[in-house]
Amino acid sequence: MYEAEIRAWFEAHRQEYLDDLATLVAIPSDRGEAQPGAPFGAGPLKALNCALDMARGYGFRAESYDNYVGLVDLNDGPRHLDVLAHLDVVPAGEGWTVTEPFAMKRLDGKLYGRGTADDKGPALAALYAMRCVRDLGMPVTKNCRLILGTDEECGSGDIAHYYASEPEAPMSFSPDASYPVINVEKGHFSGSGEKALSAPLGGNLVSFHAGVKGNVIPGKARCVLSGLAADTVQAAANEVSAETGVTFTLTAAGDTLSVLAEGEQGHASMPSHSNNALTALLALVCRLPLEEDEGTALLKKLHARFPHGDYQGRAAGIAYEDDSGELTICLNILDAEGDKVSFTWDCRVPVTETEEQLRALTRGLEAEGFTVRAPFMPPHCVPEDTPFVQTLLRCYEQFTGQKGYCYAIGGGTYVHHLKNGVAFGCTFPGTENNMHGADESAVEEELIASGEIFALAIGELCR
């Protein structure tokens, strides 16, 4: 029931959806410095206000919640379903070839631009689904609330602020992952470390800098060397490049040599889909005949614990696997210059691994003199046999003709701390969207189909 009407409605509103998405993508909404009235910077706030204006233009009651999140309500009924999406994005990054990061381009069935997949495209699909439900007069008596966040990529302080005062809805889903239904999210054991040096770096290594965010595998890394022959460095670089697939470019300036490593940026929850420039450059630095000092000794210790390509944590002593998948870990930020070395890693933890097992990593780092901060966030699981999950699976099957099923992911979404929350869409099985990387894209038909699926799900769940 309503399937044909829903499909027809979305086809009639396709171009309007594409125009609205292009407007949202054009706003650089990566996190900036907090300002009065803009807790996560000017960009996220601008995107939030833009989306709320769109919702009001569609006739919905839409309001800002302290400029942390935006709230769009389907009706005045009791809250029954929350849909949690976000409007902030990761930084633009480098290496884009199809379009500029904040200029959406429609090409060969895909929509390219930062946020098309993560998560402006899905957020707008949910908003259009609410329009569809209302316009078709589907018989809903309970409220669906769309919650538009602005800090998902940097710790989800927006959602924490909202739920600190507001109760959870009886059920929630986040269109910030993949289909069919993700009912298990691995735990997190991501952390950071630092050490003040007794004396500034003063040997052959002048500086080392890599990384943009803790959950983004860096596609580029740079270091500056002094007192080493270019041919010595180039020979080592050729060896490491052959082993890792990361390329190195050397630039001489006076008595210093700058080295740029270029790999492939990507999302930390899927490290095998990227090529970490940081760990490759670290491997190169540790292979060079450097004068030994405190700083270079620490870098060698980090290289030993986070060797290039070891995304399972074997060298760190925390490798583990269960039915929810393998542990993944990657070193994503490293800065060494002057009298300080600091670093950040990302770690996704299988459901049955314990915090005590993971502490082998932090104990080792602390023994080497680092001050370490590594909070443990337990995994999240919603039973597959609940009526809520089964309804989502049925809606997916009805619009796709594909068998629905539940599975676990290493990524974390807004629902991780919600009792009855799952991730639902918008990427279809087998689709590569290069999330967090250059040329991020979403398949146009998948976003339209997601809106259709969401409309049916809202109608079913909020009757």
XYZ file of C-alpha atoms in Angstrom, residues 192-202 205-210 293-299 302 333-344 369-372:
41
model
C 45.794 10.065 21.952
C 49.221 10.378 23.488
C 51.911 12.973 23.919
C 55.306 13.462 25.456
C 57.305 16.584 26.141
C 60.936 16.141 25.107
C 63.748 17.055 27.432
C 65.378 18.862 24.505
C 63.989 19.970 21.119
C 64.419 17.769 18.071
C 67.937 18.524 17.002
C 64.599 15.035 11.814
C 63.406 18.628 11.951
C 59.655 17.985 11.950
C 56.930 15.450 11.147
C 53.288 16.387 10.547
C 50.356 14.264 9.354
C 67.852 11.453 19.965
C 64.842 11.275 22.253
C 62.378 12.351 19.564
C 63.487 9.905 16.898
C 63.575 7.111 19.471
C 59.924 7.794 20.290
C 58.968 7.744 16.626
C 55.399 4.329 17.553
C 47.573 12.007 13.461
C 51.242 12.482 14.337
C 53.046 15.726 15.078
C 56.687 15.982 16.098
C 58.431 19.341 16.219
C 60.312 21.328 18.781
C 60.046 19.722 22.204
C 56.853 17.666 21.785
C 55.595 14.477 20.129
C 51.828 13.892 19.977
C 49.649 11.378 18.171
C 46.078 10.093 17.797
C 56.867 7.721 28.632
C 53.743 8.881 26.813
C 50.828 10.469 28.609
C 47.861 8.626 27.146
